[in-house]
PDB file of C-alpha atoms in Angstrom:
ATOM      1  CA  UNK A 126     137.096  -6.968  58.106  1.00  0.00           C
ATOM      2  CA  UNK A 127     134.995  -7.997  61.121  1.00  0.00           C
ATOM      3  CA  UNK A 128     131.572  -9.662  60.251  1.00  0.00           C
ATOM      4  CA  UNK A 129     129.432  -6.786  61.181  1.00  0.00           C
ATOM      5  CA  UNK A 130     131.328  -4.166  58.770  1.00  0.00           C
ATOM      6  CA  UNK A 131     129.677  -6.465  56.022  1.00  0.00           C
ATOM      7  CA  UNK A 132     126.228  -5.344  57.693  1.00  0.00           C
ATOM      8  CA  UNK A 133     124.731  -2.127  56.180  1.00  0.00           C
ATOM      9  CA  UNK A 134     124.405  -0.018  59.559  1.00  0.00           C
ATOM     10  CA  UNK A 135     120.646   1.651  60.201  1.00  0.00           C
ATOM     11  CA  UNK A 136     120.705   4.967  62.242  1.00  0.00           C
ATOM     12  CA  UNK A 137     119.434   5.347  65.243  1.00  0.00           C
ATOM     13  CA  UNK A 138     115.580   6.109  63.988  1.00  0.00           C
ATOM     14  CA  UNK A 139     115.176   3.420  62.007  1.00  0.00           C
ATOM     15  CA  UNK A 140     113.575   0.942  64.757  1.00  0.00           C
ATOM     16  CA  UNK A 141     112.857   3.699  67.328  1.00  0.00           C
ATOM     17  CA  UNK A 142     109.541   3.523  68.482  1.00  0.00           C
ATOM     18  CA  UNK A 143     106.874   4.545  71.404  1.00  0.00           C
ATOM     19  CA  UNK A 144     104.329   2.426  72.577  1.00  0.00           C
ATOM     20  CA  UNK A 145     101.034   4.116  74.740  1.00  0.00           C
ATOM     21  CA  UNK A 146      99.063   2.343  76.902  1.00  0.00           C
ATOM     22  CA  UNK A 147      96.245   3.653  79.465  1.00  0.00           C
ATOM     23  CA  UNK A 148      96.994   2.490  82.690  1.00  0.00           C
ATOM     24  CA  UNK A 149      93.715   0.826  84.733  1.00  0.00           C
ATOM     25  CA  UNK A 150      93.011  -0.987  87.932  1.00  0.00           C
ATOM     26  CA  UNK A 151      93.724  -3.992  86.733  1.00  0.00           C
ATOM     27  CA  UNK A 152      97.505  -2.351  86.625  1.00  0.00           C
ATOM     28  CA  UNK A 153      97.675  -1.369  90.191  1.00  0.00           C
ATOM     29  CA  UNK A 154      99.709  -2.472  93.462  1.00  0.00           C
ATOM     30  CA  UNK A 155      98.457  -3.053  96.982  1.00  0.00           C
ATOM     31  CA  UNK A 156      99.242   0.497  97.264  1.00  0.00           C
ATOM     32  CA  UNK A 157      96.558   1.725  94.579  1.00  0.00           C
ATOM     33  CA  UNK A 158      99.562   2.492  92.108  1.00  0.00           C
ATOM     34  CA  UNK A 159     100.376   1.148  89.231  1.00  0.00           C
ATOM     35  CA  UNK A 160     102.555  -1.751  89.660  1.00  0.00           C
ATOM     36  CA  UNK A 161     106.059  -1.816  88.900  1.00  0.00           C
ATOM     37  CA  UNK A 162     106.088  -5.101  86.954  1.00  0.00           C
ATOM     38  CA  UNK A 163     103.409  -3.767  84.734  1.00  0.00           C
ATOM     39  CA  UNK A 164     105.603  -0.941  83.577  1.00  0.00           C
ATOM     40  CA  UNK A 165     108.740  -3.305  83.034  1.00  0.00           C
ATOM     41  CA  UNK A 166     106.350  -5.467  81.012  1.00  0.00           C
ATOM     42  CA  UNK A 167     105.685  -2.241  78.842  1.00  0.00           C
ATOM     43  CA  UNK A 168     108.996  -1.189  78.864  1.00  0.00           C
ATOM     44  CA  UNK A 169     110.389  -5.478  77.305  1.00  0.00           C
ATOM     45  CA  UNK A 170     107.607  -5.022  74.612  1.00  0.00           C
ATOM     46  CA  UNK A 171     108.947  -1.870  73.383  1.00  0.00           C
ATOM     47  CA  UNK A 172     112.639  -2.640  73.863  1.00  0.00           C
ATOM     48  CA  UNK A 173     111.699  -5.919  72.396  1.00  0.00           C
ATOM     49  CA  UNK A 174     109.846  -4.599  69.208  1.00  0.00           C
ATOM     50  CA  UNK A 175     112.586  -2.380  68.558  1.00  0.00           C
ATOM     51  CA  UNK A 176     115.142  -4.917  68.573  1.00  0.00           C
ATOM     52  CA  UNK A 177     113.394  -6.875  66.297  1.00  0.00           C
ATOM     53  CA  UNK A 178     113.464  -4.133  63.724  1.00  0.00           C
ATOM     54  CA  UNK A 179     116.435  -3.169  64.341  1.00  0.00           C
ATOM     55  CA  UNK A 180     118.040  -6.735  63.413  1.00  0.00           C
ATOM     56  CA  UNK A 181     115.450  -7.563  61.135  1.00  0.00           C
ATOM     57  CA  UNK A 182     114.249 -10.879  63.195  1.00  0.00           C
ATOM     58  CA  UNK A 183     114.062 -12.459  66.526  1.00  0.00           C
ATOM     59  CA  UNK A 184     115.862 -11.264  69.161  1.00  0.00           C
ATOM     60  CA  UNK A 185     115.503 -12.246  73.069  1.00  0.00           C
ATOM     61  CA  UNK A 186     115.533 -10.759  76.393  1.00  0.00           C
ATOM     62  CA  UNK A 187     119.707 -11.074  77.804  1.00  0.00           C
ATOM     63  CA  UNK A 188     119.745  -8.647  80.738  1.00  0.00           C
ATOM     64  CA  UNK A 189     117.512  -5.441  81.868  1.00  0.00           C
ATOM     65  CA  UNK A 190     120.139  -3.060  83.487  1.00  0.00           C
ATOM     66  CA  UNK A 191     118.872  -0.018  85.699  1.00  0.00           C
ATOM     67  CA  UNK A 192     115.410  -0.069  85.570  1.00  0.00           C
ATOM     68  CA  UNK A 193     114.774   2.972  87.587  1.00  0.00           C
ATOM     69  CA  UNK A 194     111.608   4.608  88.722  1.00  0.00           C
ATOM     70  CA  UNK A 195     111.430   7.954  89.195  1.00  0.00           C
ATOM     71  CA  UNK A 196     107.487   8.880  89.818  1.00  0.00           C
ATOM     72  CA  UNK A 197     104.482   6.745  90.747  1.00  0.00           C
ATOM     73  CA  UNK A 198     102.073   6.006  88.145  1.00  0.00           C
ATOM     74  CA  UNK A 199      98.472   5.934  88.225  1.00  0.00           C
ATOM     75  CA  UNK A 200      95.435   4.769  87.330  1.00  0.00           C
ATOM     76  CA  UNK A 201      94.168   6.901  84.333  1.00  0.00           C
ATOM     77  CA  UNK A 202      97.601   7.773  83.266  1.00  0.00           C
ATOM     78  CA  UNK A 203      98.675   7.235  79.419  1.00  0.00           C
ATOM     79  CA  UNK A 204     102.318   5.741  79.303  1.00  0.00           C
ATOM     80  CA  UNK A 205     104.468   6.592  76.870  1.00  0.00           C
ATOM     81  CA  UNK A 206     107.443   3.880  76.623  1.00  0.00           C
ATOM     82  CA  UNK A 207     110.223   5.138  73.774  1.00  0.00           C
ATOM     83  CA  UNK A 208     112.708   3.262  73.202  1.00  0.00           C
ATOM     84  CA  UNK A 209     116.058   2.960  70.669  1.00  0.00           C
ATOM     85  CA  UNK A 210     119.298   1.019  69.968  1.00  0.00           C
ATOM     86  CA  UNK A 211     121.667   2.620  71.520  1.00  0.00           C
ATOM     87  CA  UNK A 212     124.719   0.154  70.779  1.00  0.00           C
ATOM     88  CA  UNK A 213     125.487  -3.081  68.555  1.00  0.00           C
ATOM     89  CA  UNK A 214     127.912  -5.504  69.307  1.00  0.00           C
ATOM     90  CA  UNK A 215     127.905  -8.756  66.834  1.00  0.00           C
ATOM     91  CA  UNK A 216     124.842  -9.977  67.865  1.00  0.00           C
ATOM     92  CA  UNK A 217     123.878  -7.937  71.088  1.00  0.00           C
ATOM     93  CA  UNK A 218     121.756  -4.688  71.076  1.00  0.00           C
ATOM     94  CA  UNK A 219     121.465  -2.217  74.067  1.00  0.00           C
ATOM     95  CA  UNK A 220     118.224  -0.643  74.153  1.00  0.00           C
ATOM     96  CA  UNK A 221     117.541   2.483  76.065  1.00  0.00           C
ATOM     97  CA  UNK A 222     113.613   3.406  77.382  1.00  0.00           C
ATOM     98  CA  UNK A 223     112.526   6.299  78.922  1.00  0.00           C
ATOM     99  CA  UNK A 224     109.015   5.992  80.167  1.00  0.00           C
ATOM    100  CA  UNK A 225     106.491   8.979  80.384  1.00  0.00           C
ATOM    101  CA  UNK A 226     103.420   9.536  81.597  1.00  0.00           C
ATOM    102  CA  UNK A 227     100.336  11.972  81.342  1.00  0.00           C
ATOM    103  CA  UNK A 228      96.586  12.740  82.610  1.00  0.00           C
ATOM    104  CA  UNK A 229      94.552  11.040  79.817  1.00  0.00           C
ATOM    105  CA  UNK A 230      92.188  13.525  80.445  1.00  0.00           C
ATOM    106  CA  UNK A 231      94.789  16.520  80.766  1.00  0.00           C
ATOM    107  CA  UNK A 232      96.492  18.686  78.467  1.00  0.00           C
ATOM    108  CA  UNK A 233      99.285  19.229  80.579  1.00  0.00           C
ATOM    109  CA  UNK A 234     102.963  17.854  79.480  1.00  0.00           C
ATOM    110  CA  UNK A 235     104.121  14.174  79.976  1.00  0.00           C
ATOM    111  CA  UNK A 236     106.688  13.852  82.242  1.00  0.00           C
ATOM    112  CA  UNK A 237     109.622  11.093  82.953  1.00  0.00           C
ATOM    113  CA  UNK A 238     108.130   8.521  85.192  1.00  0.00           C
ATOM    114  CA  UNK A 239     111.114   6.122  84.901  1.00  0.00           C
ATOM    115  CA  UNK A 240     113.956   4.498  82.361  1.00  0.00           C
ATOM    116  CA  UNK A 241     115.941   1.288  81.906  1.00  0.00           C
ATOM    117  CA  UNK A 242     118.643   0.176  79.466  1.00  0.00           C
ATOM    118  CA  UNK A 243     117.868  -3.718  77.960  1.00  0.00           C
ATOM    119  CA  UNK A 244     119.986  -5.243  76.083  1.00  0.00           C
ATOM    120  CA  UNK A 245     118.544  -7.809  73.557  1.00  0.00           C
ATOM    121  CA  UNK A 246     120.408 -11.152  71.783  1.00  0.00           C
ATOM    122  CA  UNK A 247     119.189 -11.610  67.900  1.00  0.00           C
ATOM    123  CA  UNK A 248     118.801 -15.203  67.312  1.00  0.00           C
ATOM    124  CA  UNK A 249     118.014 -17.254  64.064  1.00  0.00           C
ATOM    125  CA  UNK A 250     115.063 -19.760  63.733  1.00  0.00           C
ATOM    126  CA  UNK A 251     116.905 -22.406  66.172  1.00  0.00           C
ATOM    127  CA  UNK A 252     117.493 -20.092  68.620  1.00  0.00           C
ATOM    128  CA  UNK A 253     121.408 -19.354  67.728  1.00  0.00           C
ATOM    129  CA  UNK A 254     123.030 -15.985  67.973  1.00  0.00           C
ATOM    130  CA  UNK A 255     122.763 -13.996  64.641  1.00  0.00           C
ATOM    131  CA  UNK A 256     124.475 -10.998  63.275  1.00  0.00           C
ATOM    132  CA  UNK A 257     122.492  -7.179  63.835  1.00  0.00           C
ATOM    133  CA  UNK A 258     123.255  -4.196  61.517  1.00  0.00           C
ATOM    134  CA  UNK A 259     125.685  -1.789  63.770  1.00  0.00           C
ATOM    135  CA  UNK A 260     123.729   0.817  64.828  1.00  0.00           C
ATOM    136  CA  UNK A 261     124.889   4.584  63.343  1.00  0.00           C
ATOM    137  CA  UNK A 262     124.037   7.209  65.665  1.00  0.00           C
ATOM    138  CA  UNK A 263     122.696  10.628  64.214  1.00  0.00           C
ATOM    139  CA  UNK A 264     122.933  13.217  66.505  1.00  0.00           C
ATOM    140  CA  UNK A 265     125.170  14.293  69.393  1.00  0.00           C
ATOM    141  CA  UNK A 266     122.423  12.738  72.387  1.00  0.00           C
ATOM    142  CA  UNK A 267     122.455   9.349  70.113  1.00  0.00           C
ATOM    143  CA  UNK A 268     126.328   9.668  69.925  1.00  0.00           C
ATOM    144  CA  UNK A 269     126.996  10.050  74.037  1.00  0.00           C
ATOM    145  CA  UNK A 270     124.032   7.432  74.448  1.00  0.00           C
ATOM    146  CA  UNK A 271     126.324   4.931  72.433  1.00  0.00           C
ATOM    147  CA  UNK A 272     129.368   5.681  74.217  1.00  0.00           C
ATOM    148  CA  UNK A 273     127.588   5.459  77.577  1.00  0.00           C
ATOM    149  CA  UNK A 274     126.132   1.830  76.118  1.00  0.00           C
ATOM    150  CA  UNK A 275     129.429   1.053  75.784  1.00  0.00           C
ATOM    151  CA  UNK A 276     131.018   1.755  79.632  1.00  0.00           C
ATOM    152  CA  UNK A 277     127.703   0.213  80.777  1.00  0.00           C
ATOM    153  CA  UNK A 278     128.717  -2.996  78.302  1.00  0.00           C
ATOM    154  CA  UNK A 279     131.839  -2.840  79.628  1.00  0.00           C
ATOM    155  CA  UNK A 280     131.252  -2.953  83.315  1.00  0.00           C
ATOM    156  CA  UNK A 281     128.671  -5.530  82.700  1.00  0.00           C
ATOM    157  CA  UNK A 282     131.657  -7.838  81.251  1.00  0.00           C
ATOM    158  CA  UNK A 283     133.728  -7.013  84.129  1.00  0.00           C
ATOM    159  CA  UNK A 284     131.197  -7.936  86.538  1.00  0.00           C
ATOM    160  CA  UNK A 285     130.445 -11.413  84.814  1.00  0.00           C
ATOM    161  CA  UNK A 286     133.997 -11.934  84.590  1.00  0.00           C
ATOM    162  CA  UNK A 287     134.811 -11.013  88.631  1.00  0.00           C
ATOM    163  CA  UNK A 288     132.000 -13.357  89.571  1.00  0.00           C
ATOM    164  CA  UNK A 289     132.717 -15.964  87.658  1.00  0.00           C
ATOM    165  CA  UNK A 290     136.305 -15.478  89.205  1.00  0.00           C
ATOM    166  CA  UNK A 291     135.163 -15.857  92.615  1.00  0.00           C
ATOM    167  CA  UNK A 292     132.937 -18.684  92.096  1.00  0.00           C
ATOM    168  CA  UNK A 293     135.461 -20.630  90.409  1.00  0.00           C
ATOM    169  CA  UNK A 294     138.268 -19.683  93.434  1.00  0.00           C
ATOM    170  CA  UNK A 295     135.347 -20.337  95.887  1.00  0.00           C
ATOM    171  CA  UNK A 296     134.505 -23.931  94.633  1.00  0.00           C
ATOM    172  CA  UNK A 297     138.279 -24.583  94.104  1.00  0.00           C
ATOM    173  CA  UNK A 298     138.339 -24.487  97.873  1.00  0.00           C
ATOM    174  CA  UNK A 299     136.111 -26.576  98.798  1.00  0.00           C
ATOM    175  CA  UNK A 300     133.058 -23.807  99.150  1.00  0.00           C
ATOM    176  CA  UNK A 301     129.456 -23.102  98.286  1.00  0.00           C
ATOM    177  CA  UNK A 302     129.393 -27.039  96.392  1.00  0.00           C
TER     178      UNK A 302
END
């Protein structure tokens, strides 16, 4: 029996969350948009928070994978950041954020403005790894975002593995010291 089996798993809504924020010039680029780093701040805090629930303590920033943009935001806009587990490993979490965004003073539909998949390290109170409840995944969308958590965990182990590879061969000769 492998440590986390002992873990009750928590579904998929059980740490989900969205967090709204109106976006002002204080936000905004050289370009008069809102800037980019703004949004990935937005879009940590609510992969962040829902990592935290989700293991029931601290957890920390390990990697932001994809963080694509897919519209411009601006000024006056309300963002809508969701976010959920999508996977557990032992101690890891994948999160998975799609950002939105709307006229605050509109009544039209938000739409997707850009998405990113985190994934988040629970630690204890001396900054150790920690065990996190496996996630169980409700519907059919939660079930293919787990399984595509998992090929994106995978090639993320293969790349850290293939540099490490060539690094190690690389130094071995004599290179990059």
């Amino acid at each position: 029996m492998t440590d986390q089996a002992m873990l009750e798993g928590k579904s998929t809504a059980a740490s989900r969350t969205t967090l709204s924020h109106i976006m002002t010039h204080n936000d905004t680029n050289l370009l008069g948009t809102v800037h980019g780093g703004v949004i990935m701040k937005l879009v940590d805090d609510a992969a962040g928070a829902v990592a935290g629930r989700h293991s029931g303590g601290p957890a920390v920033t390990a990697s932001m994978d994809e963080m694509v943009f897919l519209e411009p935001v601006r000024v006056g806009d309300l963002v809508h950041v969701k976010a959920q587990v999508n996977w557990t490993g032992r101690s890891s979490m994948e999160v998975g954020v799609r950002v939105l965004a709307e006229r605050w003073n509109e009544s039209t539909p938000a739409t997707q403005v850009g998405s990113a998949y985190l994934v988040f390290a629970a630690v204890d109170a001396d900054g150790k790894p920690r065990q996190v409840p496996p996630v169980v995944p409700e519907t059919e969308r939660d079930m293919r975002r787990y399984q595509e958590a998992q090929i994106r965990r995978t090639h993320r182990l293969a790349r850290r593995r293939a540099i490490k590879e060539l690094r190690e061969r690389r130094a071995a000769e004599g290179m990059d010291a």
